[in-house]
Tab-separated table of C-alpha atoms and ligand atoms in Angstrom:
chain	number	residue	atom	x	y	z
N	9	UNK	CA	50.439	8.923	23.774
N	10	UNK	CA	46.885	9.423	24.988
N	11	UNK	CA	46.478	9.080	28.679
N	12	UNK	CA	44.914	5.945	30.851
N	13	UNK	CA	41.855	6.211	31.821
N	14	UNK	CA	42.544	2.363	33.595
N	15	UNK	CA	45.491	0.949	34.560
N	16	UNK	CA	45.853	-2.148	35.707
N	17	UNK	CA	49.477	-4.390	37.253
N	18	UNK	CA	49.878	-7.407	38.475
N	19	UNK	CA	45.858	-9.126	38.766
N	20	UNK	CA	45.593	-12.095	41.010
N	21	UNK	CA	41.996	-13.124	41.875
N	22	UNK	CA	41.574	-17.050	42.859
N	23	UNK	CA	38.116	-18.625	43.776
N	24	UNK	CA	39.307	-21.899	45.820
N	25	UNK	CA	41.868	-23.918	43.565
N	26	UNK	CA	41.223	-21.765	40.259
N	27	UNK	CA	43.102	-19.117	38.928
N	28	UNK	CA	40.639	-16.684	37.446
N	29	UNK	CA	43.344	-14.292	37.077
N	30	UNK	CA	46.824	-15.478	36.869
N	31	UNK	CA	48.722	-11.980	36.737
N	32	UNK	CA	46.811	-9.287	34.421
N	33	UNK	CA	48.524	-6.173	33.197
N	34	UNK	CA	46.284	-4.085	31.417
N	35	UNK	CA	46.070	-0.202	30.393
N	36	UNK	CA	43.088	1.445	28.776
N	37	UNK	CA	42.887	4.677	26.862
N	38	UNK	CA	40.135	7.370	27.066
N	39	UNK	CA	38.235	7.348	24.847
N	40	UNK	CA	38.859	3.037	23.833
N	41	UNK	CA	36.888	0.386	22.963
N	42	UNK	CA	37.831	-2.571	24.130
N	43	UNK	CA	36.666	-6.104	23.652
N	44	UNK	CA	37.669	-9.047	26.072
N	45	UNK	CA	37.458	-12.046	24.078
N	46	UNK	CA	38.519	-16.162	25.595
N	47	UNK	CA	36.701	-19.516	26.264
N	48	UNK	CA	34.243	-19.869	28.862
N	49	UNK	CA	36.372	-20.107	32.287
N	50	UNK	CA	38.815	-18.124	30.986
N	51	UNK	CA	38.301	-15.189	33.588
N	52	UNK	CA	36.648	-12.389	31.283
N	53	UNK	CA	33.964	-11.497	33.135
N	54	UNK	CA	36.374	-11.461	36.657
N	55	UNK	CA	38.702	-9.212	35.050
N	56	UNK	CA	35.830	-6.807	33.986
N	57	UNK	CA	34.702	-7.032	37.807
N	58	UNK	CA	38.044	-6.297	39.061
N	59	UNK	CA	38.532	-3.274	36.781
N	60	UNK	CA	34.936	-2.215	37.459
N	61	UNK	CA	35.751	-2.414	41.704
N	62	UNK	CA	33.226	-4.798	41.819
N	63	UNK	CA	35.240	-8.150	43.095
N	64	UNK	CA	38.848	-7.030	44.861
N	65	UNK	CA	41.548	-8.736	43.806
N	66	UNK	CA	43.778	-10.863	45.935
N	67	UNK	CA	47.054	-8.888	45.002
N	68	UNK	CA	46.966	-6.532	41.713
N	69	UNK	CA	46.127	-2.855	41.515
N	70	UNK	CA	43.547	-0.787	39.559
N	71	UNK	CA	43.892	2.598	39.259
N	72	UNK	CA	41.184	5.203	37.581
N	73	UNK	CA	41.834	8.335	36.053
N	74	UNK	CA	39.305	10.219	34.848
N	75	UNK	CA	41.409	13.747	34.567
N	76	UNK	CA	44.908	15.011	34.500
N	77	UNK	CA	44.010	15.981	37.603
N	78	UNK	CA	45.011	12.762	39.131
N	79	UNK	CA	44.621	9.321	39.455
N	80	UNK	CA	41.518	7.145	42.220
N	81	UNK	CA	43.344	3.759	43.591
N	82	UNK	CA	40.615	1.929	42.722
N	83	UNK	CA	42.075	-1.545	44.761
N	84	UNK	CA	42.447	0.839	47.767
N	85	UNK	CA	38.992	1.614	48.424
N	86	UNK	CA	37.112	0.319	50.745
N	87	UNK	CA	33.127	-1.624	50.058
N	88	UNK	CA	31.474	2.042	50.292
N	89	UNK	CA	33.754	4.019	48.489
N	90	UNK	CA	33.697	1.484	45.570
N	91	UNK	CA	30.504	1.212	45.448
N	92	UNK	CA	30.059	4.943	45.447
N	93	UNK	CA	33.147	5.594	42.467
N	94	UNK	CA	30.847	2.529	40.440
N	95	UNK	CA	27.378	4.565	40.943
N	96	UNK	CA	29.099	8.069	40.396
N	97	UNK	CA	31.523	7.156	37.524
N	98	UNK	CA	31.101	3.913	35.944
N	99	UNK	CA	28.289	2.403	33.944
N	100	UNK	CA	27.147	-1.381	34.071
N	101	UNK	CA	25.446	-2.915	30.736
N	102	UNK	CA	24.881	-7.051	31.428
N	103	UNK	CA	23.714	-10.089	29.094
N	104	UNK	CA	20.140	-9.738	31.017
N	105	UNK	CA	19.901	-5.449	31.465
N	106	UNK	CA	18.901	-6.120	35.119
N	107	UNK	CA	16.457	-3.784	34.821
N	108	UNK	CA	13.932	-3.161	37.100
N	109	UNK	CA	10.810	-5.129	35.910
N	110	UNK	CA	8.268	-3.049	37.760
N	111	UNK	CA	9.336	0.223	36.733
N	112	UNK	CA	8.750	2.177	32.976
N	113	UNK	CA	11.770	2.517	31.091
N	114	UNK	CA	12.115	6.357	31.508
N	115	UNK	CA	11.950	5.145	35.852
N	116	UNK	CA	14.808	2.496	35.181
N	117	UNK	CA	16.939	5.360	33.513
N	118	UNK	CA	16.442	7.921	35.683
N	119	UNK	CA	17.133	6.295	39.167
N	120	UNK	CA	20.796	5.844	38.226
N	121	UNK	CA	20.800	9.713	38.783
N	122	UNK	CA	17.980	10.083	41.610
N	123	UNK	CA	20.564	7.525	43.382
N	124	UNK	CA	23.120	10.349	42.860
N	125	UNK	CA	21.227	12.474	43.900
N	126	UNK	CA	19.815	14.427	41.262
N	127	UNK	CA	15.896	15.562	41.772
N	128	UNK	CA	13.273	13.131	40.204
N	129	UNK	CA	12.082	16.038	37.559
N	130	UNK	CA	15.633	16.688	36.242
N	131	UNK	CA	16.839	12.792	36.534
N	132	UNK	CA	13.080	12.234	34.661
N	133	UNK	CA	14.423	14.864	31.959
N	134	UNK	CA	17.413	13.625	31.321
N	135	UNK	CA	16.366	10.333	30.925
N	136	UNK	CA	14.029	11.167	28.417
N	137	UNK	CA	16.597	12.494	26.379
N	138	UNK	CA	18.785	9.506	26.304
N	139	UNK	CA	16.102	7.309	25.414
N	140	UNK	CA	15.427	9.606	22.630
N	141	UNK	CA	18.833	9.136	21.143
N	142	UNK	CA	18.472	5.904	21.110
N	143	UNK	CA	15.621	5.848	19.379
N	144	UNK	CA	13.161	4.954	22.289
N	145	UNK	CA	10.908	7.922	22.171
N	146	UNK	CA	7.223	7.319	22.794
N	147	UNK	CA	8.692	4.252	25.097
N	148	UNK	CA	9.011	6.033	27.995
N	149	UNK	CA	6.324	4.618	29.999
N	150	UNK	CA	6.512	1.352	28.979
N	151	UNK	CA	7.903	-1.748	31.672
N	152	UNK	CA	10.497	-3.526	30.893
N	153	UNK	CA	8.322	-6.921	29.671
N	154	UNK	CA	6.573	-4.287	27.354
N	155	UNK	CA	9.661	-3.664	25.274
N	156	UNK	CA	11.649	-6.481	22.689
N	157	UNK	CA	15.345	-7.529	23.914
N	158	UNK	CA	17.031	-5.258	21.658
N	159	UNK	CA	14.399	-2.345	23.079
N	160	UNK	CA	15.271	-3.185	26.671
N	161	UNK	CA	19.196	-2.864	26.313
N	162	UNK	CA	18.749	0.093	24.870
N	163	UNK	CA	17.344	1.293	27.960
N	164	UNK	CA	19.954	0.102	29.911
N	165	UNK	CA	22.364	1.835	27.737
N	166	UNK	CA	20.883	4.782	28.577
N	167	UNK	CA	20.908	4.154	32.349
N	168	UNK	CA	24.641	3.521	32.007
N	169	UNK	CA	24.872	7.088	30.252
N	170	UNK	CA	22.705	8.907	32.654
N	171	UNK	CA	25.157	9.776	35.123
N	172	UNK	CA	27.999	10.659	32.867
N	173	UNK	CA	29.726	7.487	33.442
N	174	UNK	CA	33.800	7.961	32.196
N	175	UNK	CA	33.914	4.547	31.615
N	176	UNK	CA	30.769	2.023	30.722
N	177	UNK	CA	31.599	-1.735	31.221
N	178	UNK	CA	29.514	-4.343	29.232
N	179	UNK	CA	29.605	-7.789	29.727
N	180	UNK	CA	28.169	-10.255	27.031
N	181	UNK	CA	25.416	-6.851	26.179
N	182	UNK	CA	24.522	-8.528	22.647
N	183	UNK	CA	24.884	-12.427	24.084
N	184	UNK	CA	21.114	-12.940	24.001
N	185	UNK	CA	20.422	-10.784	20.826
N	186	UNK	CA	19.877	-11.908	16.825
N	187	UNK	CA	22.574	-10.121	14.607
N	188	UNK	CA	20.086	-7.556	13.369
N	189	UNK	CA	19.646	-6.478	16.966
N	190	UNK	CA	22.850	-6.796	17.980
N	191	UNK	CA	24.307	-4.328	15.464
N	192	UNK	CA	21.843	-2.326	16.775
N	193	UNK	CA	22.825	-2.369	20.514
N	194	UNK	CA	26.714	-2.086	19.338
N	195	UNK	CA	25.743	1.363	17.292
N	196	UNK	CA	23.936	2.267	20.530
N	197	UNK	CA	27.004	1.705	22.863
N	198	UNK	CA	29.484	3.019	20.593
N	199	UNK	CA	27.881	5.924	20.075
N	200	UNK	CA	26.861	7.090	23.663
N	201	UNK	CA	30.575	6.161	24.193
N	202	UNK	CA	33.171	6.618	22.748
N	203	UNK	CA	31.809	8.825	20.099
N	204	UNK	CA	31.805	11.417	23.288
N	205	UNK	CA	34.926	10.521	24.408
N	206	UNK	CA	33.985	7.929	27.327
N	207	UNK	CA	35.756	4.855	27.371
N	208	UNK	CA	34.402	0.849	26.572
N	209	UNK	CA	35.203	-2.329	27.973
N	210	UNK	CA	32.814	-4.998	26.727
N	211	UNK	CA	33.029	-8.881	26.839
N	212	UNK	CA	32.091	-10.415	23.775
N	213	UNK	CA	31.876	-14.645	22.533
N	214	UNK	CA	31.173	-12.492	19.027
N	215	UNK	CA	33.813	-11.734	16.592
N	216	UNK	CA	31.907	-9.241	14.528
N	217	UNK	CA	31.305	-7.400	17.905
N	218	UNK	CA	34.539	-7.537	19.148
N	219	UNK	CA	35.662	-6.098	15.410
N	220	UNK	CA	33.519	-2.701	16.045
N	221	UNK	CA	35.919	-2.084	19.138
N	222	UNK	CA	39.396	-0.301	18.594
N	223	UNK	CA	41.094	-3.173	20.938
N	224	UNK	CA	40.434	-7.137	21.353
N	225	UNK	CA	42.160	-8.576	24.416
N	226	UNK	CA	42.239	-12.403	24.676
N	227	UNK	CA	42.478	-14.095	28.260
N	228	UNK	CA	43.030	-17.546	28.610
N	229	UNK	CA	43.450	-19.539	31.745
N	230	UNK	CA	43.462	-16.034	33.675
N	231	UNK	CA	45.989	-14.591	31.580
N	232	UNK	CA	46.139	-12.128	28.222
N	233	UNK	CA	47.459	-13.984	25.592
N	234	UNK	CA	47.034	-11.668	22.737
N	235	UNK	CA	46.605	-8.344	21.707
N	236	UNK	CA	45.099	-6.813	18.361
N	237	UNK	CA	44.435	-3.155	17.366
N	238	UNK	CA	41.240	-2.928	14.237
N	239	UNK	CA	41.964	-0.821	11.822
Z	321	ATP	N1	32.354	-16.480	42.607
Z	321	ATP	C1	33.040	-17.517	42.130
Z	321	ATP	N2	33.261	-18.592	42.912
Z	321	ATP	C2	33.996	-19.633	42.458
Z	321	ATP	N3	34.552	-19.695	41.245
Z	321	ATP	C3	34.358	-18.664	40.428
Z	321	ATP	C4	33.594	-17.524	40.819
Z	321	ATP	N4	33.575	-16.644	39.793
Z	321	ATP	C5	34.277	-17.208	38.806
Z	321	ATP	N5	34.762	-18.414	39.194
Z	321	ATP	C6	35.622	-19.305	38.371
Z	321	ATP	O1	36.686	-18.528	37.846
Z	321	ATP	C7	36.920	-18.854	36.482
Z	321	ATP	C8	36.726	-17.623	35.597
Z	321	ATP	O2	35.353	-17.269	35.632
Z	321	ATP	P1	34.755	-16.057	34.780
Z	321	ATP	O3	33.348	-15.880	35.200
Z	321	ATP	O4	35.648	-14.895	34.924
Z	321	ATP	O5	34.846	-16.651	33.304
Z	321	ATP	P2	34.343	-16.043	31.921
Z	321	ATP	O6	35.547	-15.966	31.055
Z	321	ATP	O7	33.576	-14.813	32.156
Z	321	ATP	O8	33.411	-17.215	31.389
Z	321	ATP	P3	32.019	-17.125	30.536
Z	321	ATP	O9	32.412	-16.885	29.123
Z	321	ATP	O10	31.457	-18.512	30.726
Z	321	ATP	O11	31.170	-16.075	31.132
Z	321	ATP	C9	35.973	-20.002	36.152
Z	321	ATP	O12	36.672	-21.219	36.321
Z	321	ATP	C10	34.881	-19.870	37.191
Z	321	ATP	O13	34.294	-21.107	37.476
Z	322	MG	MG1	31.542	-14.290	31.892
């Protein structure tokens, strides 16, 4: 059996009276893709937050691990150390990119690593090679308003790959795309993923996205209902 990279017990979070997690067992494989699929409400884009160490859960663990080596309690960190593991090890892809409007593409990419520490000229080299790879050479200095929807994710999938993220967590990444574009930003993802062996958890409304991943997971009413493995 190949090894977690995530694994996750027991998932309580509640906001007030609702249950956006009812009790969520969950274990990811390196080198997965995995789609979170349910209604609106259903608690997708919670569970992706508590997996990511972004929102803690009320009772629940998640654990990381990246290595044999051994295994990051991710539900025992505190604020800074989360938000630390998410800069150094995780990457973020949203509906909107959240990029930085003001800055050129090859600027958006390469802070992820300048915020990690890496020097501007090597973070600005780097960079440049993702967006190559995705096809976004001659881009580089373009802002964000410059550049179509389907151009813009694309830089923010190559922000998420800058730092050598283990895992990259997606929510909704193709929700305000065409189809066209879409299929474009899922070869992206896949390909900086798990075609290199790092791991992907997307949320997806979109069947025919959710059908390029190896896993779909279904939540409903804070719980996963169902399970299927794509051919
Ligand atoms: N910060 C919050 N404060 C209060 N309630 C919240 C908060 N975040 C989520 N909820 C509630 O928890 C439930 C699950 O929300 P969540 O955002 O996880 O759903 P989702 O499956 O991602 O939905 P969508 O498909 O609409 O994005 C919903 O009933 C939502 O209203
Ligand atoms: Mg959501």
């Amino acid at each position: 059996m190949s090894s977690s990279v995530i694994t996750a017990h027991g998932l309580r979070k509640a906001f007030g009276t609702t249950h956006a997690l009812a009790g969520v067992d969950l274990r990811i494989a390196a080198g997965e893709s995995v789609a979170i699929m349910g209604a609106s409400g259903s608690g997708k884009t919670t569970l992706l937050h508590v997996l990511a160490g972004i929102t803690s859960p009320d009772s629940g663990s998640v654990s990381f691990e990246p290595s044999a080596d051994g295994a990051i309690e991710v539900t025992a960190l505190n604020e800074r150390e989360r938000s630390r593991l998410r800069r150094e090890r995780f990457g973020f892809v949203f509906q909107q990119g959240l990029l930085i409007p003001e800055l050129t593409a090859i600027e958006n990419v390469a802070l992820a690593s300048m915020l990690n520490g890496v020097s501007r000229r090597e973070a600005e080299h780097l960079a440049g090679a993702w967006l190559t790879s995705l096809g976004l050479a001659g881009m580089e200095q373009r802002r964000i308003g410059e550049l179509s929807g389907g151009q813009a994710q694309r830089v923010a999938i190559a922000r998420a790959q800058v730092t050598g993220a283990a895992v990259v967590f997606a929510d909704e990444p193709t929700g305000a795309l065409d189809s066209t574009t879409s299929t474009e930003v899922m070869d992206a993802l896949l390909w900086s993923t798990t075609s290199q062996g790092r791991t992907l958890v997307l949320v997806t409304h979109d069947a025919s996205v959710a059908a390029r991943c190896s896993r779909t997971v279904t939540v409903r009413d804070g719980l996963i209902v169902s399970q299927a493995v794509t051919a």
